[in-house]
Amino acid sequence: MELWFTELQNSNLSIGLRVNRTLHSEQTEFQSLDVVETVQYGRMLVLDGCVMTTDKDEFVYHEMLAHVGLHTHPEPKNVLVVGGGDGGVIREIVKHPAVERAVLAEIDGRVIDISREYFPQIAQGLNDPRVDVQVCDGIKHVQEHKGKYDVIYVDSTDPIGPAVGLFAKDFYQAVYDALKPDGLFVAQTESPFANQDLIRHVHRDVRDIFPHTYLYLAHIPTYPTGMWSFTMGSKQYNPLEPVASRVRDTKYYTTEVHKAAFALPPFVQELVQK
Ligand code: AG3
């Protein structure tokens, strides 16, 4: 018998992965949470039916979210991750010696527990002594910490369910206020093929608030369409002039890949045109 996991990306498109077995399934206070073992990509974390991460391709997303921002800031000491309860972004952040403190603000504590149990390789950074894991509403945390952070990451689910507020303009304003005068933030902003309106509106909103706004891309095979975008809002530093690489053991990130990620094909460039 063959078992398949299907994520319905819209009513006309889905991605399917053959599954060996289901390791865990529950309904948390916020969302449905499943862990399955896929044949192609190893263990996979699924929230509300959407692929969050897999053992075999997680490095692309986590390295490209964490290292582009941290190599844009010359001295990132205080870092915040909103969401990201699996710990993957934190694992990459703590590779940076300059980082003195990294706060994880995750609303669903079950994501953290399950990641520690089923994805130890991804969750390992959560044990670093510089990391402060907080199960809380990230929006509130941002609102309550003005002028505190050098770099803020938004590692959210899709803009439905618990993550809706993380794609709103007043949240980006709160992120701006939570950053130091030379701070920057990076958010995952979905697929340029599948989520064009979202990318357009996020870019417009961030541009209204931050002096410098950028979009960059990475290839993530298990996310809808495989082409993924990240939006950066920066008060001062220019990501096109990254500092020399401070990390060695990466599988996707290099200084060249960092710079190249900002080269946008015309159909993507068009989404962020004024
Ligand atoms: N956060 C972004 C997941 C978005 C994927 N969307 C989808 N499959 N429809 C991933 C969390 C990893 N730390």
GROMACS .gro file of C-alpha atoms and ligand atoms in nm:
model
  287
    1MET     CA    1   0.000   0.000   0.000
    2GLU     CA    2   0.124   0.352  -0.077
    3LEU     CA    3   0.059   0.639   0.163
    4TRP     CA    4   0.083   0.996   0.036
    5PHE     CA    5   0.079   1.335   0.208
    6THR     CA    6  -0.078   1.608  -0.003
    7GLU     CA    7  -0.063   1.981   0.061
    8LEU     CA    8  -0.333   2.157  -0.133
    9GLN     CA    9  -0.165   2.482  -0.237
   10ASN     CA   10  -0.481   2.607  -0.400
   11SER     CA   11  -0.780   2.435  -0.557
   12ASN     CA   12  -0.579   2.359  -0.872
   13LEU     CA   13  -0.238   2.270  -0.735
   14SER     CA   14  -0.091   2.035  -0.478
   15ILE     CA   15   0.241   1.887  -0.375
   16GLY     CA   16   0.259   1.519  -0.282
   17LEU     CA   17   0.517   1.330  -0.082
   18ARG     CA   18   0.514   0.955  -0.026
   19VAL     CA   19   0.503   0.875   0.344
   20ASN     CA   20   0.648   0.577   0.530
   21ARG     CA   21   0.459   0.646   0.850
   22THR     CA   22   0.301   0.907   1.071
   23LEU     CA   23   0.506   0.974   1.383
   24HIS     CA   24   0.281   1.224   1.560
   25SER     CA   25  -0.054   1.400   1.520
   26GLU     CA   26  -0.232   1.641   1.748
   27GLN     CA   27  -0.453   1.946   1.761
   28THR     CA   28  -0.277   2.214   1.965
   29GLU     CA   29  -0.445   2.521   2.109
   30PHE     CA   30  -0.359   2.703   1.783
   31GLN     CA   31  -0.334   2.458   1.494
   32SER     CA   32  -0.312   2.098   1.381
   33LEU     CA   33   0.040   1.958   1.407
   34ASP     CA   34   0.171   1.646   1.234
   35VAL     CA   35   0.508   1.481   1.195
   36VAL     CA   36   0.545   1.229   0.914
   37GLU     CA   37   0.839   1.039   0.774
   38THR     CA   38   0.858   1.099   0.400
   39VAL     CA   39   1.055   0.878   0.163
   40GLN     CA   40   1.219   1.165  -0.028
   41TYR     CA   41   1.286   1.434   0.235
   42GLY     CA   42   1.300   1.251   0.568
   43ARG     CA   43   1.094   1.372   0.861
   44MET     CA   44   0.855   1.655   0.788
   45LEU     CA   45   0.674   1.899   1.017
   46VAL     CA   46   0.325   1.996   0.903
   47LEU     CA   47   0.110   2.273   1.057
   48ASP     CA   48  -0.253   2.310   0.951
   49GLY     CA   49  -0.181   2.088   0.651
   50CYS     CA   50   0.111   2.302   0.527
   51VAL     CA   51   0.471   2.183   0.500
   52MET     CA   52   0.682   2.375   0.751
   53THR     CA   53   1.013   2.201   0.719
   54THR     CA   54   1.179   1.871   0.630
   55ASP     CA   55   1.502   1.715   0.750
   56LYS     CA   56   1.657   1.725   0.402
   57ASP     CA   57   1.578   2.073   0.272
   58GLU     CA   58   1.539   2.278   0.594
   59PHE     CA   59   1.892   2.416   0.560
   60VAL     CA   60   1.797   2.635   0.263
   61TYR     CA   61   1.522   2.824   0.444
   62HIS     CA   62   1.694   2.849   0.780
   63GLU     CA   63   2.032   2.957   0.643
   64MET     CA   64   1.885   3.207   0.401
   65LEU     CA   65   1.654   3.358   0.661
   66ALA     CA   66   1.922   3.387   0.932
   67HIS     CA   67   2.251   3.459   0.754
   68VAL     CA   68   2.146   3.723   0.502
   69GLY     CA   69   2.026   3.950   0.785
   70LEU     CA   70   2.317   3.875   1.017
   71HIS     CA   71   2.574   3.940   0.742
   72THR     CA   72   2.405   4.269   0.659
   73HIS     CA   73   2.442   4.402   1.015
   74PRO     CA   74   2.804   4.471   1.118
   75GLU     CA   75   2.750   4.393   1.486
   76PRO     CA   76   2.429   4.202   1.564
   77LYS     CA   77   2.416   4.152   1.940
   78ASN     CA   78   2.046   4.128   2.025
   79VAL     CA   79   1.830   3.921   1.797
   80LEU     CA   80   1.461   3.825   1.805
   81VAL     CA   81   1.280   3.549   1.619
   82VAL     CA   82   0.901   3.574   1.605
   83GLY     CA   83   0.761   3.226   1.539
   84GLY     CA   84   1.018   2.969   1.431
   85GLY     CA   85   0.939   2.732   1.717
   86ASP     CA   86   1.117   2.443   1.544
   87GLY     CA   87   1.444   2.623   1.628
   88GLY     CA   88   1.600   2.611   1.280
   89VAL     CA   89   1.658   2.984   1.248
   90ILE     CA   90   1.793   3.002   1.603
   91ARG     CA   91   2.041   2.721   1.523
   92GLU     CA   92   2.184   2.936   1.244
   93ILE     CA   93   2.178   3.258   1.451
   94VAL     CA   94   2.388   3.110   1.731
   95LYS     CA   95   2.662   3.028   1.479
   96HIS     CA   96   2.741   3.402   1.492
   97PRO     CA   97   2.989   3.483   1.769
   98ALA     CA   98   2.874   3.849   1.781
   99VAL     CA   99   2.526   3.746   1.896
  100GLU     CA  100   2.495   3.792   2.272
  101ARG     CA  101   2.128   3.715   2.312
  102ALA     CA  102   1.865   3.558   2.088
  103VAL     CA  103   1.502   3.555   2.198
  104LEU     CA  104   1.254   3.311   2.043
  105ALA     CA  105   0.893   3.432   2.077
  106GLU     CA  106   0.675   3.140   1.968
  107ILE     CA  107   0.302   3.137   2.033
  108ASP     CA  108   0.259   2.759   2.023
  109GLY     CA  109   0.473   2.579   2.280
  110ARG     CA  110   0.380   2.242   2.130
  111VAL     CA  111   0.581   2.323   1.815
  112ILE     CA  112   0.890   2.367   2.034
  113ASP     CA  113   0.828   2.043   2.229
  114ILE     CA  114   0.763   1.837   1.918
  115SER     CA  115   1.065   1.978   1.738
  116ARG     CA  116   1.291   1.894   2.032
  117GLU     CA  117   1.152   1.540   2.026
  118TYR     CA  118   1.138   1.463   1.652
  119PHE     CA  119   1.382   1.711   1.496
  120PRO     CA  120   1.677   1.725   1.738
  121GLN     CA  121   1.912   1.840   1.459
  122ILE     CA  122   1.689   2.140   1.388
  123ALA     CA  123   1.605   2.222   1.751
  124GLN     CA  124   1.962   2.192   1.886
  125GLY     CA  125   2.028   2.568   1.888
  126LEU     CA  126   1.748   2.618   2.142
  127ASN     CA  127   1.986   2.483   2.408
  128ASP     CA  128   2.252   2.748   2.349
  129PRO     CA  129   2.302   2.952   2.670
  130ARG     CA  130   2.247   3.279   2.478
  131VAL     CA  131   1.898   3.171   2.371
  132ASP     CA  132   1.589   3.272   2.565
  133VAL     CA  133   1.287   3.062   2.461
  134GLN     CA  134   0.958   3.234   2.535
  135VAL     CA  135   0.616   3.085   2.467
  136CYS     CA  136   0.424   3.406   2.408
  137ASP     CA  137   0.244   3.622   2.155
  138GLY     CA  138   0.524   3.757   1.935
  139ILE     CA  139   0.319   4.064   1.841
  140LYS     CA  140   0.290   4.162   2.206
  141HIS     CA  141   0.658   4.093   2.265
  142VAL     CA  142   0.753   4.324   1.978
  143GLN     CA  143   0.517   4.596   2.103
  144GLU     CA  144   0.664   4.576   2.453
  145HIS     CA  145   1.034   4.598   2.357
  146LYS     CA  146   1.096   4.933   2.192
  147GLY     CA  147   1.445   5.010   2.060
  148LYS     CA  148   1.583   4.681   2.184
  149TYR     CA  149   1.691   4.466   1.890
  150ASP     CA  150   1.957   4.477   1.620
  151VAL     CA  151   1.788   4.218   1.400
  152ILE     CA  152   1.432   4.078   1.407
  153TYR     CA  153   1.316   3.773   1.210
  154VAL     CA  154   0.961   3.675   1.132
  155ASP     CA  155   0.953   3.298   1.074
  156SER     CA  156   0.580   3.256   1.038
  157THR     CA  157   0.334   3.016   0.884
  158ASP     CA  158   0.121   3.129   0.587
  159PRO     CA  159  -0.095   3.440   0.637
  160ILE     CA  160  -0.393   3.242   0.765
  161GLY     CA  161  -0.476   3.125   1.119
  162PRO     CA  162  -0.236   3.227   1.398
  163ALA     CA  163   0.001   3.416   1.162
  164VAL     CA  164  -0.242   3.668   1.008
  165GLY     CA  165  -0.127   3.949   1.236
  166LEU     CA  166   0.237   3.894   1.135
  167PHE     CA  167   0.164   4.020   0.781
  168ALA     CA  168  -0.011   4.341   0.892
  169LYS     CA  169   0.122   4.693   0.850
  170ASP     CA  170   0.084   4.785   1.216
  171PHE     CA  171   0.298   4.483   1.303
  172TYR     CA  172   0.576   4.607   1.071
  173GLN     CA  173   0.552   4.946   1.241
  174ALA     CA  174   0.590   4.774   1.580
  175VAL     CA  175   0.892   4.584   1.442
  176TYR     CA  176   1.043   4.914   1.329
  177ASP     CA  177   0.991   5.056   1.677
  178ALA     CA  178   1.143   4.747   1.843
  179LEU     CA  179   1.464   4.789   1.641
  180LYS     CA  180   1.762   5.006   1.733
  181PRO     CA  181   1.830   5.310   1.512
  182ASP     CA  182   2.043   5.096   1.276
  183GLY     CA  183   1.837   4.774   1.302
  184LEU     CA  184   1.687   4.558   1.030
  185PHE     CA  185   1.428   4.285   0.997
  186VAL     CA  186   1.363   3.992   0.765
  187ALA     CA  187   1.033   3.810   0.715
  188GLN     CA  188   0.949   3.504   0.509
  189THR     CA  189   0.705   3.626   0.242
  190GLU     CA  190   0.590   3.321   0.045
  191SER     CA  191   0.612   3.235  -0.326
  192PRO     CA  192   0.643   3.484  -0.616
  193PHE     CA  193   0.443   3.240  -0.830
  194ALA     CA  194   0.167   3.160  -0.583
  195ASN     CA  195   0.139   3.469  -0.359
  196GLN     CA  196   0.191   3.776  -0.578
  197ASP     CA  197  -0.064   3.998  -0.405
  198LEU     CA  198   0.087   3.919  -0.068
  199ILE     CA  199   0.441   4.005  -0.179
  200ARG     CA  200   0.317   4.329  -0.335
  201HIS     CA  201   0.128   4.441  -0.028
  202VAL     CA  202   0.402   4.345   0.220
  203HIS     CA  203   0.659   4.530   0.013
  204ARG     CA  204   0.441   4.839  -0.008
  205ASP     CA  205   0.372   4.836   0.366
  206VAL     CA  206   0.736   4.783   0.463
  207ARG     CA  207   0.849   5.055   0.220
  208ASP     CA  208   0.610   5.301   0.385
  209ILE     CA  209   0.785   5.240   0.717
  210PHE     CA  210   1.151   5.155   0.650
  211PRO     CA  211   1.394   5.372   0.448
  212HIS     CA  212   1.532   5.063   0.269
  213THR     CA  213   1.326   4.764   0.155
  214TYR     CA  214   1.454   4.458  -0.033
  215LEU     CA  215   1.326   4.127  -0.164
  216TYR     CA  216   1.543   3.821  -0.208
  217LEU     CA  217   1.490   3.462  -0.318
  218ALA     CA  218   1.588   3.103  -0.239
  219HIS     CA  219   1.494   2.761  -0.376
  220ILE     CA  220   1.299   2.545  -0.133
  221PRO     CA  221   1.172   2.228  -0.300
  222THR     CA  222   0.900   2.138  -0.047
  223TYR     CA  223   0.732   2.482  -0.035
  224PRO     CA  224   0.464   2.583  -0.284
  225THR     CA  225   0.625   2.625  -0.632
  226GLY     CA  226   0.976   2.582  -0.488
  227MET     CA  227   1.062   2.951  -0.533
  228TRP     CA  228   1.051   3.141  -0.206
  229SER     CA  229   1.083   3.506  -0.109
  230PHE     CA  230   1.206   3.699   0.191
  231THR     CA  231   1.146   4.068   0.259
  232MET     CA  232   1.399   4.283   0.442
  233GLY     CA  233   1.335   4.624   0.593
  234SER     CA  234   1.652   4.805   0.698
  235LYS     CA  235   1.701   5.137   0.877
  236GLN     CA  236   2.059   5.180   0.762
  237TYR     CA  237   2.261   4.884   0.633
  238ASN     CA  238   2.262   4.768   0.272
  239PRO     CA  239   2.233   4.391   0.220
  240LEU     CA  240   2.401   4.422  -0.120
  241GLU     CA  241   2.722   4.497   0.068
  242PRO     CA  242   2.743   4.207   0.313
  243VAL     CA  243   3.025   4.168   0.563
  244ALA     CA  244   3.269   3.880   0.502
  245SER     CA  245   3.116   3.545   0.593
  246ARG     CA  246   3.130   3.467   0.964
  247VAL     CA  247   3.002   3.110   0.934
  248ARG     CA  248   3.169   2.805   0.791
  249ASP     CA  249   2.951   2.496   0.799
  250THR     CA  250   2.669   2.611   0.567
  251LYS     CA  251   2.517   2.410   0.285
  252TYR     CA  252   2.344   2.692   0.099
  253TYR     CA  253   2.469   3.027   0.227
  254THR     CA  254   2.787   3.182   0.090
  255THR     CA  255   2.869   3.548   0.030
  256GLU     CA  256   2.815   3.491  -0.344
  257VAL     CA  257   2.476   3.328  -0.287
  258HIS     CA  258   2.383   3.614  -0.051
  259LYS     CA  259   2.450   3.874  -0.321
  260ALA     CA  260   2.295   3.667  -0.599
  261ALA     CA  261   1.974   3.616  -0.400
  262PHE     CA  262   1.890   3.985  -0.456
  263ALA     CA  263   1.903   3.950  -0.836
  264LEU     CA  264   1.534   3.933  -0.925
  265PRO     CA  265   1.388   3.795  -1.247
  266PRO     CA  266   1.175   4.064  -1.415
  267PHE     CA  267   0.843   3.902  -1.320
  268VAL     CA  268   0.947   3.920  -0.954
  269GLN     CA  269   1.100   4.267  -0.983
  270GLU     CA  270   0.766   4.381  -1.116
  271LEU     CA  271   0.597   4.279  -0.787
  272VAL     CA  272   0.812   4.523  -0.590
  273GLN     CA  273   0.818   4.814  -0.833
  274LYS     CA  274   0.684   5.145  -0.698
  275AG3     N1  275   0.782   2.880   0.797
  275AG3     C1  276   0.737   2.911   0.662
  275AG3     C2  277   0.650   2.806   0.606
  275AG3     C3  278   0.563   2.846   0.494
  275AG3     C4  279   0.535   2.730   0.410
  275AG3     N2  280   0.408   2.736   0.348
  275AG3     C5  281   0.343   2.629   0.296
  275AG3     N3  282   0.395   2.513   0.299
  275AG3     N4  283   0.225   2.650   0.240
  275AG3     C6  284   0.852   2.760   0.815
  275AG3     C7  285   0.902   2.738   0.951
  275AG3     C8  286   1.037   2.679   0.949
  275AG3     N5  287   1.115   2.723   1.060
   0.00000   0.00000   0.00000
